[in-house]
Structure formats: structure tokens, C-alpha cells
Amino acid sequence: MTLEVDIRKRLGAFALDVRFKASNGLTALFGRSGSGKTSVINIIAGLIEPDDGRVVVNGSAIVDTARRFTQPHHRRRIGYVFQEGRLFPHLSVRQNLIYGRWFSSERGNPADVERIVALLGIDHLLDRRPTGLSGGEKQRVAIGRALLSNPTLLLMDEPLSALDEARRQEILPYIERLRDGSGIPIIFVSHSVSEVARLATTIILLADGRVAAAGPASDILQRIDLFPLTGRAEAGAIIEASVEAQDQAAGLTILRSQAGVWSLPRLDMAHGSRIRIRVRARDVMLAKTAPQDISALNIFPGVVTDVSQRDGPIVDVKIDCSGDVILARLTRFSLNKLGIAPGVAVHAVIKSVALDRRSLSGPWPGDQGSDIETLAT
Amino acid sequence: MAIWGQLVLTPQEWGAVRLSLLIAGVATLASLPFGIVIAYLLARGRFWGKSLLNVLVHLPLILPPVVTGYVLLILFGRRGLVGAFLADTFGIVLSFRWTGAALASAVMGFPLMVRAMRLSIEAVDRKLEQAAGTLGASPRWVFATVTLPLMAPGIIAGMILGFAKAIGEFGATITFVANIPGETQTLPSAIYTLTQVPGGDIGAFRLTLVAVAIAVLALVSSELLARRIGRRLDVE
């Protein structure tokens, strides 16, 4: 499946001018509030019409202003999970879930309902009314409802932003399963680096109504020049690693990436599982010589490849550790004192406890082959 | 014993009560679809003449009922603009018939009915309708499966108000269809007649009790229905 978006739209003083392509997996429309993310997916869904441009799904246009063609939004077969759930209060959870099937040309079989209900873990809610559900439950039902309408594409508009951290952690795994198991491409709107780092296959970075950058998630998030747009406080690198061993005695899990061996507080993951580690730049120290007698467990030698050019007392440094890129944030004072510049050999030092569960995520996107049935267990 | 005997309605009084219930029922049911359409247009429509339509709908509420009855007589009377057409084409005569009384009651109750429904449509969250659209529902289906069920409390409130107004309607009815026992003599006109004749007081009192009973029953049932539906809808 492919999605091509090439649109312009004026909304008051704000001008949207966006062009991108997306295919399978989860594409994050990422940017600050007011960057135009929601307007873009509202145009894809058909809730807003563009002034000019076209949206093409699998080669056929669903809106094309040059041909004066607009497909009504109820015929687009594009699922939409809204920020606030928008469940129908007069229907039970079950009726909410099957609402879209009344209008779907393919009847679908009852097994689909069971499969998606199991995937989202909502089987105990079916006979309840949406009013009594928690925020996280509502969002899971909303996702199920959108999936059961048989969409060719799934849009999600900050589906986690109305939830507290605990609920968010509860839903993230379900979205990961969807990404890896459903085969339906997802466009995911978010302004949260941690969500995007965990979920995205591809990132479209929006700023002021334009595409500032687009590409694979790890490439975009490690670009120092984009930090002002991606969010400085949460900026960091994404490392792909696999579980190598469990050290029961020490309570540690040993992972291996290109940079070397990582020790993390124990994770319940099988040997060989692949995971993403997000290492925030502000959690990384640099040393000129390999530190001795230090509590930090993760020390990787590497070479500085880039230093951010912006002014101020804080700088970001990019280090290549045998193929893995690690980002470190230092004061300019330390940078000058140690003489850190591109080409200088350093050691990146990361405390194990800085890598908490929130920085980790399940299988690396693209690690396909698993399907919903096995994931649902 | 003699006192209780006094409370039994005479056949003529029974006739008036039955006729009133029939007229009010027909008036409410017949105006319901129009009420929903007009309420929807006023709540959501964007068209030229919307405020004019709004004034027109509310006119019977503001005009003296006798004036409304007189206007109906001019329009729907045997030789009236619409009345002549209806009589010649369909053989429908409204003036001095119970059907005319139903029309008068419906017109008088219409503003109340539309107002209640309009408010309930305005309270329906349009985001829910959008969501239904993204799930594949065409605008008609969105209306039938989302908008209509969500405005149900307003529809019921509107119907009860319209019904209550129709039961009590007097001025427009007596002007348009007069006060013919067995044909157009409704509960209020029967009370009026009884107060005009010597010894009619006890009959008027009996009918007053009936009127109070109907009003209380309507109010209580609407309250119960609204509460049941309200519990079901309970939007956060």
C-alpha cells in the first residue's frame, strides 16, 4: 500500500503546504502543536478539503483538486482513531465495535471481531456502555472500532495524549502489535518524542505547516540540527539491540548492539529478542580515557562525528560507536576543557538506571513475520 | 355516597375528554416529522430566510390564539386559499371538523415542540457524527443511527409539550372550528360551555379534575422516560 499526499490549505493565518509519501508500517507525523499535523490527517480522512493538491491511496486519488474530484469521507475506507475516542454513548461497546461493519461492503466474519477483541484485550468490556470505561479502555475500543470498519489505512490523532503515563504504557504494546501484525499502514500523529521513538518506522517531521524532514525514525531522531524541532529535552539516539543473556545473580539483562554489550536492569524478554533502546542525550557522559572505578555499567569507545553549532552554554555531540550513533549533551565548558571536536576519540558513559522501561520498546519495526494470532496470546 | 356519584362524567363530558385525547394525539403524531425536520433545519441549516422561518414557527406562541384561529379560518376555511384547494382536490374539509381542531392544536403546539427538539440537536456532539462518517456511514445513516438516538430526550420532551399544549388549546380552536358537541367540543371548550349555563359548575369541576389528571400523567411519564434515556446516554 502507498499513500501520497501533496496538499496546500490555508487556515486563517496558517498555511499548510505538505508533500510526502508513506507506505507500510507506522508513519509518524511528528511536530509541535500547531505544526499542522491534525489538519493533514483530517484532509486524508476527508473531514477537511484541501485548497489545492491531491491525496492518492494505492494509485487511486481520493481527492484531486485539479480534476475537481473529492471522494466523500464515508466512502474512503480510512479508519480514524480520534484523540478523545469519540465512542457512541448510546451504544454498547460491542455495538460500537461492529458499527462500521454495517456499512462495509465486505461483510467480514465474526472471527475478525473475536481476533481484534483479543488483540486489544477488551473482551471483558463488550456488554458495557462507553461511559463507564477508563480512558485507556475507551481508546482501545476506539482502535478496535476503526479496525473493524475494514480500513485500507488507519489514522491515529494523538490517541495517547489524553491519557496519563500508566494508561499510555498500557496501550503502547497494542499499537506495536497493530504495527507489526495487522498489515494495515498507520499514520500516527504525535508531538511526543518517546512515543515516536518507540513506535515509528518512518518519521515525517512537520514544522509551521511544512515538511522539515522525512526518513527512517532513527535517522531523523539522531539529527542534531533537527533538535529544535524534535524537542530538545527528550532528544536522544535509538539503538537496536538484541537480548544476549540474563544475569540472574546480578539482576541484569545483557544486550548486544553494534556498539558493544549493554547491561540493563532485568527485562523479561527471551534470549534473542530484538528491542529498541532510546538513550537520551542528557543521560550520556563523555570521557577522554576509559573510566576506571565508576558505577556506570555501559561504556562504549567511539569517535566524535559532529558537534551542534548553536550558541549557548549547552552543546550536543554525536559519537559513532562502531556503527551505533550515540548522542551526548554537555556544557560548552566541558567541551572546551576536554577538547572535544569531530575526529576526537572518546568514551560514552551511560548509567544503566537511566535506561528505564520507558526507553525500551518491543520488536524493531520491520521485524515482520509475526501475525496477530501469535501476538494476541 | 351522593358526593361520589357527582364525580361520574356524563356521556357528553366523556365525549369531550375522548375527543380531546384524540385531537391532541393526532396533532402530536402528525406534527412530529415536520417538527424534527424544522428543528434540524433551524439547528444545522445554513440557508437564506432561516430567521424568517424561525419567526414563522414561533408566531403562534406570540400571537393571541384567537388571531391564529382566525388566520387558520381564512387560510383553511371552506373558501380559504388552502381550504378550497384541499376541499376541491382531496375532499378534505377542516373547518368545523375535529380534524380542523387537530390542525389548530398542532399549529399552537408546534413552537414548543420545535424548540425542545432544536435544543437537543444543538446538544448533539458533531464530532460523534464525524466519527460515524469515517466508519463508513453516509449522512442519512449518520442521522438515523447517531443524531436521532442522541436527540431522543428532546423528541420526547417536545412531544409531551406539544401534547399538553394541544389538550389545553382553546382560543384558536374555538375560533377555527367553533364548539360543536361531539364534533369539535374539546375538554376546554366543554368547561367553558358548562361555566356559561346555570348548574354547570359541578360538570366543569369534574372536567377540571380530568384535565389535571392528564397533565400530571403526561408530566410524570415524560420525566420517567427522560430519566431512562438520560441514564442510557449519560455523555461524559
Coordinates of C-alpha atoms in Angstrom, one line a residue:
Chain A
M1 CA 0.0 0.0 0.0
T2 CA 1.2 3.5 -0.7
L3 CA -0.1 6.9 0.3
E4 CA 0.8 10.0 -1.5
V5 CA 0.0 13.4 0.0
D6 CA 0.6 16.7 -1.9
I7 CA -1.6 19.4 -0.5
R8 CA -2.0 23.0 0.2
K9 CA -4.5 24.6 2.6
R10 CA -5.0 28.0 4.1
L11 CA -6.5 28.1 7.6
G12 CA -6.7 31.7 8.7
A13 CA -3.2 33.0 9.0
F14 CA -1.7 29.5 8.9
A15 CA -0.6 28.0 5.6
L16 CA -0.3 24.2 5.1
D17 CA 2.0 23.0 2.3
V18 CA 2.8 19.4 2.7
R19 CA 4.1 16.7 0.4
F20 CA 5.1 13.2 1.5
K21 CA 4.8 9.5 0.7
A22 CA 4.1 6.8 3.2
S23 CA 3.9 3.0 2.9
N24 CA 3.6 0.0 5.2
G25 CA 4.4 0.2 8.8
L26 CA 3.8 3.2 11.1
T27 CA 4.5 6.6 9.8
A28 CA 4.6 9.3 12.4
L29 CA 3.5 12.8 11.6
F30 CA 5.6 14.4 14.2
G31 CA 5.9 18.1 15.3
R32 CA 4.9 20.6 17.8
S33 CA 1.3 21.7 18.5
G34 CA 0.2 24.0 15.7
S35 CA 2.6 22.5 13.1
G36 CA -0.4 21.3 11.1
K37 CA -0.3 17.5 11.9
T38 CA -4.0 17.1 12.6
S39 CA -5.0 19.2 9.6
V40 CA -3.0 16.9 7.4
I41 CA -4.8 13.7 8.6
N42 CA -8.2 15.5 8.5
I43 CA -7.5 16.1 4.8
I44 CA -6.6 12.5 4.3
A45 CA -9.7 11.4 6.1
G46 CA -11.9 13.8 4.1
L47 CA -13.0 15.9 7.1
I48 CA -11.4 19.0 5.5
E49 CA -10.9 19.7 1.9
P50 CA -7.6 21.0 0.6
D51 CA -7.5 24.2 -1.4
D52 CA -5.2 22.6 -3.8
G53 CA -3.5 19.3 -4.3
R54 CA -4.2 15.6 -4.2
V55 CA -4.2 12.6 -1.9
V56 CA -3.6 9.2 -3.6
V57 CA -4.1 5.8 -2.0
N58 CA -2.8 2.8 -3.8
G59 CA -2.7 4.7 -7.1
S60 CA -6.2 6.0 -7.0
A61 CA -7.0 9.6 -6.0
I62 CA -9.4 10.1 -3.1
V63 CA -9.1 13.9 -3.6
D64 CA -7.7 15.7 -6.6
T65 CA -8.4 19.4 -6.9
A66 CA -7.0 19.5 -10.5
R67 CA -9.7 17.1 -11.5
R68 CA -12.3 18.6 -9.1
F69 CA -12.7 15.2 -7.6
T70 CA -13.4 14.6 -3.9
Q71 CA -14.5 11.2 -2.6
P72 CA -17.0 11.6 0.3
H73 CA -15.3 10.7 3.5
H74 CA -17.7 7.8 4.3
R75 CA -16.6 6.0 1.1
R76 CA -12.8 6.3 1.7
R77 CA -12.4 3.3 3.9
I78 CA -9.9 5.1 6.1
G79 CA -10.1 4.3 9.8
Y80 CA -9.7 7.2 12.2
V81 CA -8.8 7.0 15.9
F82 CA -9.5 10.4 17.4
Q83 CA -7.7 12.0 20.3
E84 CA -10.8 11.7 22.5
G85 CA -12.1 8.3 21.5
R86 CA -15.5 9.6 20.3
L87 CA -17.3 6.4 21.2
F88 CA -21.1 6.4 20.7
P89 CA -22.6 6.8 24.1
H90 CA -26.0 5.3 23.2
L91 CA -24.4 2.0 22.0
S92 CA -22.7 -0.7 24.0
V93 CA -19.0 -1.5 23.5
R94 CA -19.9 -4.4 21.2
Q95 CA -22.3 -2.3 19.1
N96 CA -19.6 0.4 18.9
L97 CA -17.1 -2.1 17.7
I98 CA -19.3 -3.5 14.9
Y99 CA -20.8 -0.1 13.9
G100 CA -18.5 0.2 10.9
R101 CA -19.4 -3.3 9.6
W102 CA -23.0 -2.2 8.9
F103 CA -21.6 -0.1 6.1
S104 CA -18.7 -2.2 5.0
S105 CA -19.2 -3.9 1.6
E106 CA -17.2 -6.9 2.7
R107 CA -19.2 -8.5 5.5
G108 CA -16.2 -9.8 7.3
N109 CA -16.6 -12.8 9.5
P110 CA -17.4 -12.9 13.2
A111 CA -13.9 -14.4 13.8
D112 CA -12.5 -10.9 12.9
V113 CA -14.3 -9.4 15.8
E114 CA -13.0 -12.0 18.2
R115 CA -9.5 -11.7 16.9
I116 CA -9.4 -7.9 17.3
V117 CA -11.2 -8.0 20.7
A118 CA -8.5 -10.4 21.9
L119 CA -5.7 -8.4 20.3
L120 CA -6.8 -5.3 22.2
G121 CA -7.7 -7.1 25.4
I122 CA -11.3 -5.7 25.6
D123 CA -13.3 -9.0 25.8
H124 CA -14.5 -8.2 29.3
L125 CA -15.9 -4.8 28.3
L126 CA -18.2 -5.9 25.4
D127 CA -21.5 -5.5 27.2
R128 CA -20.7 -2.3 28.9
R129 CA -21.5 1.2 27.9
P130 CA -18.6 3.5 26.9
T131 CA -19.4 6.0 29.7
G132 CA -18.1 3.7 32.5
L133 CA -14.8 2.9 30.8
S134 CA -11.4 4.3 31.7
G135 CA -9.5 6.5 29.3
G136 CA -7.3 3.7 28.2
E137 CA -10.2 1.3 27.7
K138 CA -12.0 3.8 25.6
Q139 CA -9.1 4.3 23.4
R140 CA -8.6 0.6 22.9
V141 CA -12.3 0.3 21.9
A142 CA -11.9 3.2 19.5
I143 CA -8.9 1.5 17.9
G144 CA -10.9 -1.7 17.6
R145 CA -13.9 0.1 16.1
A146 CA -11.7 1.7 13.5
L147 CA -10.0 -1.6 12.6
L148 CA -13.3 -3.5 12.2
S149 CA -14.6 -1.0 9.7
N150 CA -12.2 -2.8 7.3
P151 CA -9.9 0.2 6.5
T152 CA -7.1 0.3 4.0
L153 CA -5.4 2.9 6.1
L154 CA -5.5 3.8 9.8
L155 CA -5.2 7.3 11.0
M156 CA -4.4 8.0 14.7
D157 CA -4.5 11.5 16.0
E158 CA -2.5 11.6 19.3
P159 CA -4.5 8.7 20.6
L160 CA -2.5 8.7 23.8
S161 CA -2.3 12.3 24.6
A162 CA -5.5 12.4 26.8
L163 CA -4.1 9.5 29.0
D164 CA -1.9 9.5 32.0
E165 CA 1.5 7.8 31.8
A166 CA 0.3 4.5 33.2
R167 CA -2.5 4.2 30.7
R168 CA -0.2 5.2 27.9
Q169 CA 2.2 2.4 28.8
E170 CA -0.8 0.1 28.8
I171 CA -1.8 1.0 25.2
L172 CA 1.6 1.3 23.6
P173 CA 2.1 -2.5 23.3
Y174 CA -1.2 -2.8 21.5
I175 CA -0.2 -0.3 18.9
E176 CA 3.1 -2.1 18.4
R177 CA 1.1 -5.3 17.8
L178 CA -1.0 -3.5 15.3
R179 CA 2.0 -2.0 13.5
D180 CA 3.7 -5.4 13.2
G181 CA 0.7 -7.7 12.8
S182 CA -2.3 -6.1 11.2
G183 CA -0.8 -5.3 7.8
I184 CA -2.7 -2.0 7.8
P185 CA -0.5 1.0 7.4
I186 CA -0.8 3.5 10.2
I187 CA -0.4 7.3 10.1
F188 CA 0.2 8.3 13.7
V189 CA 0.1 12.0 14.8
S190 CA 2.2 12.8 17.8
H191 CA 4.2 15.5 19.4
S192 CA 5.9 13.1 21.9
V193 CA 9.4 12.0 21.1
S194 CA 9.2 9.0 23.3
E195 CA 6.0 7.7 21.5
V196 CA 7.5 8.3 18.1
A197 CA 10.9 6.8 19.1
R198 CA 9.1 3.7 20.3
L199 CA 6.6 3.3 17.5
A200 CA 7.6 4.9 14.3
T201 CA 9.0 3.1 11.3
T202 CA 9.2 6.4 9.3
I203 CA 9.0 10.0 10.6
I204 CA 7.6 12.9 8.7
L205 CA 8.7 16.0 10.7
L206 CA 6.3 18.9 10.3
A207 CA 7.1 22.5 11.3
D208 CA 4.9 25.5 10.5
G209 CA 2.8 23.6 8.0
R210 CA 5.7 22.2 6.0
V211 CA 7.7 19.0 6.0
A212 CA 11.0 19.8 7.7
A213 CA 12.5 16.3 7.3
A214 CA 11.3 12.8 6.4
G215 CA 13.0 9.4 6.7
P216 CA 13.5 6.4 8.9
A217 CA 12.8 7.0 12.5
S218 CA 16.3 6.5 13.9
D219 CA 17.9 8.8 11.2
I220 CA 15.6 11.7 11.9
L221 CA 15.8 11.5 15.7
Q222 CA 19.6 11.5 15.8
R223 CA 19.9 14.6 13.6
I224 CA 21.4 17.2 15.9
D225 CA 20.3 20.0 13.5
L226 CA 16.6 18.9 14.0
F227 CA 16.7 19.0 17.8
P228 CA 15.0 22.4 17.9
L229 CA 12.1 20.8 16.0
T230 CA 12.1 17.3 17.5
G231 CA 12.2 18.7 21.1
R232 CA 15.5 19.3 22.9
A233 CA 14.7 17.9 26.4
E234 CA 13.8 14.5 25.1
A235 CA 16.3 14.3 22.3
G236 CA 18.4 11.1 22.0
A237 CA 19.5 8.3 19.9
I238 CA 17.8 5.0 19.1
I239 CA 19.9 1.8 19.4
E240 CA 18.8 -1.5 18.0
A241 CA 19.9 -4.4 20.3
S242 CA 19.1 -8.0 21.0
V243 CA 18.9 -9.9 24.3
E244 CA 22.1 -11.9 24.8
A245 CA 21.9 -13.2 28.3
Q246 CA 20.2 -12.9 31.7
D247 CA 22.4 -12.4 34.7
Q248 CA 20.1 -13.8 37.4
A249 CA 22.6 -13.2 40.2
A250 CA 23.1 -9.5 39.5
G251 CA 19.5 -8.9 38.3
L252 CA 20.7 -7.6 35.0
T253 CA 19.8 -8.3 31.3
I254 CA 22.7 -8.3 28.9
L255 CA 22.0 -6.8 25.4
R256 CA 24.3 -6.6 22.4
S257 CA 24.3 -3.8 19.8
Q258 CA 26.9 -2.8 17.3
A259 CA 28.5 -0.5 20.0
G260 CA 29.0 -3.4 22.3
V261 CA 27.5 -5.0 25.4
W262 CA 24.8 -3.3 27.4
S263 CA 23.7 -4.1 31.0
L264 CA 20.2 -3.1 31.9
P265 CA 18.0 -3.7 35.0
R266 CA 16.4 -7.1 34.4
L267 CA 13.9 -7.3 31.5
D268 CA 11.5 -10.2 31.0
M269 CA 12.5 -10.9 27.4
A270 CA 13.5 -14.1 25.7
H271 CA 17.1 -14.7 24.5
G272 CA 17.5 -13.3 21.0
S273 CA 14.5 -10.8 21.3
R274 CA 15.2 -7.6 19.4
I275 CA 14.5 -4.3 21.1
R276 CA 14.9 -0.6 20.7
I277 CA 16.8 1.3 23.4
R278 CA 16.3 5.1 23.5
V279 CA 19.2 6.8 25.0
R280 CA 18.5 10.4 25.9
A281 CA 21.4 12.8 25.1
R282 CA 21.2 14.3 28.6
D283 CA 21.9 10.9 30.2
V284 CA 25.2 10.4 28.4
M285 CA 28.6 11.5 29.8
L286 CA 31.8 11.6 27.8
A287 CA 35.3 10.7 29.0
K288 CA 38.6 11.1 27.1
T289 CA 40.1 7.9 28.7
A290 CA 38.2 4.8 29.6
P291 CA 36.9 5.5 33.1
Q292 CA 38.1 3.2 36.0
D293 CA 36.2 2.6 39.2
I294 CA 33.0 4.1 38.0
S295 CA 29.5 2.9 38.8
A296 CA 28.1 3.3 35.3
L297 CA 28.0 -0.1 33.5
N298 CA 27.7 1.0 29.9
I299 CA 30.9 2.4 28.5
F300 CA 31.5 2.5 24.7
P301 CA 34.5 3.8 22.9
G302 CA 33.7 5.9 19.8
V303 CA 34.7 8.8 17.7
V304 CA 33.0 12.3 17.7
T305 CA 31.5 12.9 14.3
D306 CA 29.6 16.1 14.9
V307 CA 29.1 19.0 17.4
S308 CA 26.0 21.1 17.3
Q309 CA 26.6 24.6 16.1
R310 CA 24.1 26.6 18.2
D311 CA 25.1 29.2 20.7
G312 CA 24.6 29.0 24.4
P313 CA 26.2 27.1 27.3
I314 CA 24.9 23.6 26.2
V315 CA 26.1 21.6 23.2
D316 CA 25.0 18.3 21.6
V317 CA 27.7 15.9 20.5
K318 CA 27.3 13.0 18.1
I319 CA 29.5 9.9 18.6
D320 CA 29.9 6.9 16.3
C321 CA 30.4 3.9 18.5
S322 CA 31.4 1.1 16.0
G323 CA 28.3 1.8 13.9
D324 CA 25.8 2.9 16.5
V325 CA 25.2 6.6 16.9
I326 CA 25.0 7.9 20.4
L327 CA 24.2 11.5 21.3
A328 CA 25.6 13.3 24.3
R329 CA 24.7 16.6 25.8
L330 CA 27.4 18.6 27.6
T331 CA 28.2 22.0 28.8
R332 CA 30.3 24.1 26.4
F333 CA 32.7 24.4 29.3
S334 CA 33.3 20.7 29.5
L335 CA 33.5 20.5 25.7
N336 CA 36.3 23.1 25.7
K337 CA 38.1 21.6 28.7
L338 CA 38.3 18.1 27.2
G339 CA 38.9 19.5 23.7
I340 CA 36.1 17.6 22.1
A341 CA 35.7 18.1 18.4
P342 CA 35.0 16.0 15.3
G343 CA 37.5 13.2 15.0
V344 CA 38.4 13.0 18.7
A345 CA 38.2 9.6 20.3
V346 CA 36.0 9.5 23.4
H347 CA 34.2 7.1 25.7
A348 CA 30.4 7.4 26.0
V349 CA 29.2 6.6 29.6
I350 CA 25.6 5.7 30.3
K351 CA 24.2 4.7 33.7
S352 CA 22.1 1.5 33.5
V353 CA 19.4 3.0 35.6
A354 CA 18.9 5.9 33.1
L355 CA 17.6 3.2 30.7
D356 CA 14.3 2.6 32.3
R357 CA 11.4 0.6 30.8
R358 CA 10.0 3.7 29.2
S359 CA 13.1 4.0 26.9
L360 CA 12.6 0.5 25.6
S361 CA 10.2 -1.0 23.1
G362 CA 9.3 -4.3 21.6
P363 CA 10.3 -5.8 18.3
W364 CA 12.0 -3.5 15.9
P365 CA 9.6 -2.4 13.2
G366 CA 10.2 -4.3 10.0
D367 CA 10.7 -7.4 12.1
Q368 CA 7.6 -8.7 10.3
G369 CA 6.6 -12.3 10.1
S370 CA 4.7 -12.4 13.4
D371 CA 1.0 -12.2 13.0
I372 CA -1.9 -11.2 15.2
E373 CA -2.8 -14.6 16.4
T374 CA 0.6 -15.3 18.0
L375 CA 0.9 -11.8 19.3
A376 CA -2.5 -11.9 20.9
T377 CA -1.6 -14.7 23.3
Chain B
M1 CA -72.3 8.3 48.5
A2 CA -74.2 11.2 46.9
I3 CA -71.0 13.2 46.7
W4 CA -69.1 10.4 44.9
G5 CA -71.9 10.0 42.5
Q6 CA -71.4 13.6 41.5
L7 CA -68.0 12.7 40.2
V8 CA -69.2 10.4 37.4
L9 CA -68.8 12.0 34.0
T10 CA -71.9 12.5 31.8
P11 CA -71.8 10.9 28.3
Q12 CA -71.3 14.4 26.8
E13 CA -68.4 15.1 29.1
W14 CA -66.8 11.7 28.3
G15 CA -67.2 12.6 24.6
A16 CA -65.3 15.8 25.2
V17 CA -62.5 14.1 27.0
R18 CA -62.2 11.3 24.4
L19 CA -62.2 13.9 21.6
S20 CA -59.5 16.0 23.3
L21 CA -57.3 13.0 23.7
L22 CA -57.8 12.0 20.0
I23 CA -57.2 15.5 18.8
A24 CA -54.1 16.0 20.9
G25 CA -52.7 12.6 19.9
V26 CA -53.3 13.1 16.2
A27 CA -51.9 16.7 16.4
T28 CA -48.7 15.5 18.1
L29 CA -48.0 12.5 15.9
A30 CA -48.8 14.4 12.7
S31 CA -46.6 17.3 13.5
L32 CA -43.7 15.1 14.8
P33 CA -41.9 14.5 11.5
F34 CA -42.3 18.2 10.5
G35 CA -41.1 19.2 13.9
I36 CA -37.9 17.1 13.6
V37 CA -37.2 18.4 10.1
I38 CA -37.8 22.1 11.0
A39 CA -35.8 21.7 14.2
Y40 CA -32.9 20.2 12.3
L41 CA -33.0 23.0 9.7
L42 CA -33.1 25.6 12.4
A43 CA -30.3 23.9 14.3
R44 CA -28.0 23.0 11.5
G45 CA -29.2 24.6 8.3
R46 CA -27.5 27.4 6.5
F47 CA -29.9 29.0 4.1
W48 CA -31.5 32.2 3.1
G49 CA -34.6 33.0 5.1
K50 CA -33.6 31.0 8.2
S51 CA -34.6 33.7 10.6
L52 CA -37.8 34.2 8.7
L53 CA -38.6 30.5 9.2
N54 CA -37.7 30.9 12.8
V55 CA -40.2 33.8 13.3
L56 CA -42.9 31.9 11.4
V57 CA -42.6 28.9 13.6
H58 CA -42.7 30.9 16.8
L59 CA -45.5 33.2 15.7
P60 CA -48.4 31.1 17.2
L61 CA -46.6 31.4 20.6
I62 CA -46.6 35.2 20.5
L63 CA -49.9 36.0 18.6
P64 CA -53.2 36.0 20.5
P65 CA -54.6 32.5 20.0
V66 CA -57.8 34.0 18.6
V67 CA -55.8 35.7 15.9
T68 CA -54.1 32.4 15.0
G69 CA -57.5 30.7 14.8
Y70 CA -58.8 33.5 12.6
V71 CA -55.8 33.2 10.3
L72 CA -56.4 29.4 10.1
L73 CA -60.0 30.1 9.3
I74 CA -59.0 32.5 6.4
L75 CA -56.4 30.0 5.1
F76 CA -58.1 26.7 5.7
G77 CA -61.8 27.7 5.8
R78 CA -64.1 26.2 3.1
R79 CA -63.4 29.2 0.9
G80 CA -59.9 29.9 2.1
L81 CA -56.8 29.8 0.0
V82 CA -55.7 26.4 1.0
G83 CA -59.0 25.1 2.3
A84 CA -60.7 25.5 -1.1
F85 CA -57.9 23.6 -2.8
L86 CA -58.0 20.8 -0.2
A87 CA -61.7 20.5 -0.4
D88 CA -61.8 20.6 -4.2
T89 CA -58.8 18.3 -4.9
F90 CA -58.9 15.8 -2.0
G91 CA -62.3 16.4 -0.5
I92 CA -60.7 17.3 2.9
V93 CA -62.7 19.8 4.9
L94 CA -61.0 21.1 8.0
S95 CA -63.2 23.9 9.3
F96 CA -65.8 22.9 11.9
R97 CA -64.5 19.4 12.0
W98 CA -62.3 17.6 14.6
T99 CA -59.5 17.4 12.0
G100 CA -59.5 21.2 12.0
A101 CA -59.2 21.2 15.8
A102 CA -56.2 18.9 15.4
L103 CA -54.7 21.3 12.9
A104 CA -55.3 24.2 15.3
S105 CA -53.7 22.3 18.2
A106 CA -50.8 21.2 16.1
V107 CA -50.0 24.8 15.0
M108 CA -50.3 26.1 18.5
G109 CA -48.1 23.3 20.0
F110 CA -45.5 23.4 17.1
P111 CA -43.3 26.2 18.5
L112 CA -42.9 24.4 21.8
M113 CA -42.2 21.1 20.1
V114 CA -39.6 22.5 17.7
R115 CA -37.9 24.5 20.5
A116 CA -37.3 21.4 22.6
M117 CA -36.0 19.3 19.6
R118 CA -33.8 22.1 18.4
L119 CA -32.1 22.4 21.7
S120 CA -31.5 18.7 21.8
I121 CA -30.0 18.7 18.3
E122 CA -27.7 21.5 19.2
A123 CA -26.5 19.4 22.1
V124 CA -25.5 16.5 19.9
D125 CA -21.7 16.4 19.6
R126 CA -20.9 16.8 15.9
K127 CA -17.6 15.0 16.5
L128 CA -19.6 11.8 17.0
E129 CA -21.3 12.3 13.7
Q130 CA -17.9 12.8 12.1
A131 CA -16.6 9.6 13.7
A132 CA -19.6 7.8 12.3
G133 CA -18.8 9.1 8.8
T134 CA -15.2 7.8 9.0
L135 CA -16.6 4.4 9.8
G136 CA -18.5 4.4 6.5
A137 CA -21.9 5.8 7.4
S138 CA -23.5 8.0 4.8
P139 CA -25.1 11.3 6.1
R140 CA -28.5 9.7 6.1
W141 CA -27.3 6.8 8.2
V142 CA -25.4 9.1 10.5
F143 CA -28.6 10.9 11.2
A144 CA -30.6 7.7 11.7
T145 CA -28.0 5.9 13.9
V146 CA -26.3 8.7 15.8
T147 CA -28.1 12.0 15.6
L148 CA -31.7 10.7 16.1
P149 CA -30.9 8.4 19.1
L150 CA -28.9 11.1 20.8
M151 CA -31.7 13.7 20.4
A152 CA -34.3 11.2 21.7
P153 CA -34.8 13.0 25.1
G154 CA -35.5 16.2 23.2
I155 CA -38.0 14.5 20.9
I156 CA -39.9 13.1 23.9
A157 CA -39.9 16.4 25.7
G158 CA -41.1 18.1 22.5
M159 CA -43.9 15.6 22.1
I160 CA -45.1 15.9 25.7
L161 CA -45.1 19.7 25.5
G162 CA -46.9 19.6 22.2
F163 CA -49.5 17.1 23.6
A164 CA -50.0 19.2 26.7
K165 CA -50.5 22.3 24.7
A166 CA -52.9 20.5 22.3
I167 CA -55.0 19.3 25.3
G168 CA -55.3 22.8 26.7
E169 CA -55.7 24.7 23.4
F170 CA -58.8 26.8 23.4
G171 CA -58.7 30.2 21.7
A172 CA -57.5 29.1 18.2
T173 CA -59.7 26.0 18.3
I174 CA -62.9 27.7 19.2
T175 CA -62.3 30.4 16.6
F176 CA -61.4 28.0 13.8
V177 CA -63.8 25.1 14.4
A178 CA -66.3 26.5 16.9
N179 CA -67.7 24.4 19.8
I180 CA -69.9 21.7 18.4
P181 CA -70.6 18.9 21.0
G182 CA -69.4 15.5 19.6
E183 CA -67.5 17.1 16.7
T184 CA -65.3 19.9 17.9
Q185 CA -66.1 20.4 21.6
T186 CA -62.8 19.6 23.3
L187 CA -62.2 19.5 27.1
P188 CA -61.5 23.2 27.5
S189 CA -64.5 24.3 25.3
A190 CA -66.7 21.9 27.3
I191 CA -65.6 23.5 30.5
Y192 CA -66.2 26.9 29.0
T193 CA -69.7 25.9 27.9
L194 CA -70.5 24.5 31.4
T195 CA -69.5 27.6 33.2
Q196 CA -71.9 29.6 30.9
V197 CA -75.0 27.6 31.9
P198 CA -76.8 27.6 35.3
G199 CA -76.0 24.5 37.4
G200 CA -73.0 23.6 35.2
D201 CA -70.4 24.2 37.9
I202 CA -70.2 20.6 39.0
G203 CA -69.6 19.4 35.4
A204 CA -66.9 22.0 35.0
F205 CA -65.3 20.8 38.2
R206 CA -65.4 17.1 37.0
L207 CA -63.7 18.0 33.8
T208 CA -61.1 20.2 35.6
L209 CA -60.1 17.1 37.6
V210 CA -59.7 15.1 34.4
A211 CA -57.6 17.9 32.9
V212 CA -55.3 17.9 36.0
A213 CA -55.0 14.1 35.9
I214 CA -54.0 14.2 32.2
A215 CA -51.4 16.9 32.8
V216 CA -49.9 15.1 35.8
L217 CA -49.8 11.8 33.9
A218 CA -48.1 13.4 30.9
L219 CA -45.5 15.2 33.1
V220 CA -44.7 12.1 35.1
S221 CA -44.4 9.8 32.1
S222 CA -42.1 12.3 30.3
E223 CA -40.0 12.6 33.4
L224 CA -39.6 8.8 33.7
L225 CA -38.8 8.4 30.0
A226 CA -36.3 11.2 30.0
R227 CA -34.6 9.7 33.0
R228 CA -34.4 6.3 31.5
I229 CA -33.0 7.6 28.2
G230 CA -30.8 10.0 30.0
R231 CA -29.2 7.2 32.1
R232 CA -28.5 5.4 28.9
L233 CA -26.9 8.3 27.1
D234 CA -25.1 9.9 30.0
V235 CA -22.4 11.6 28.0
E236 CA -19.3 12.3 30.0

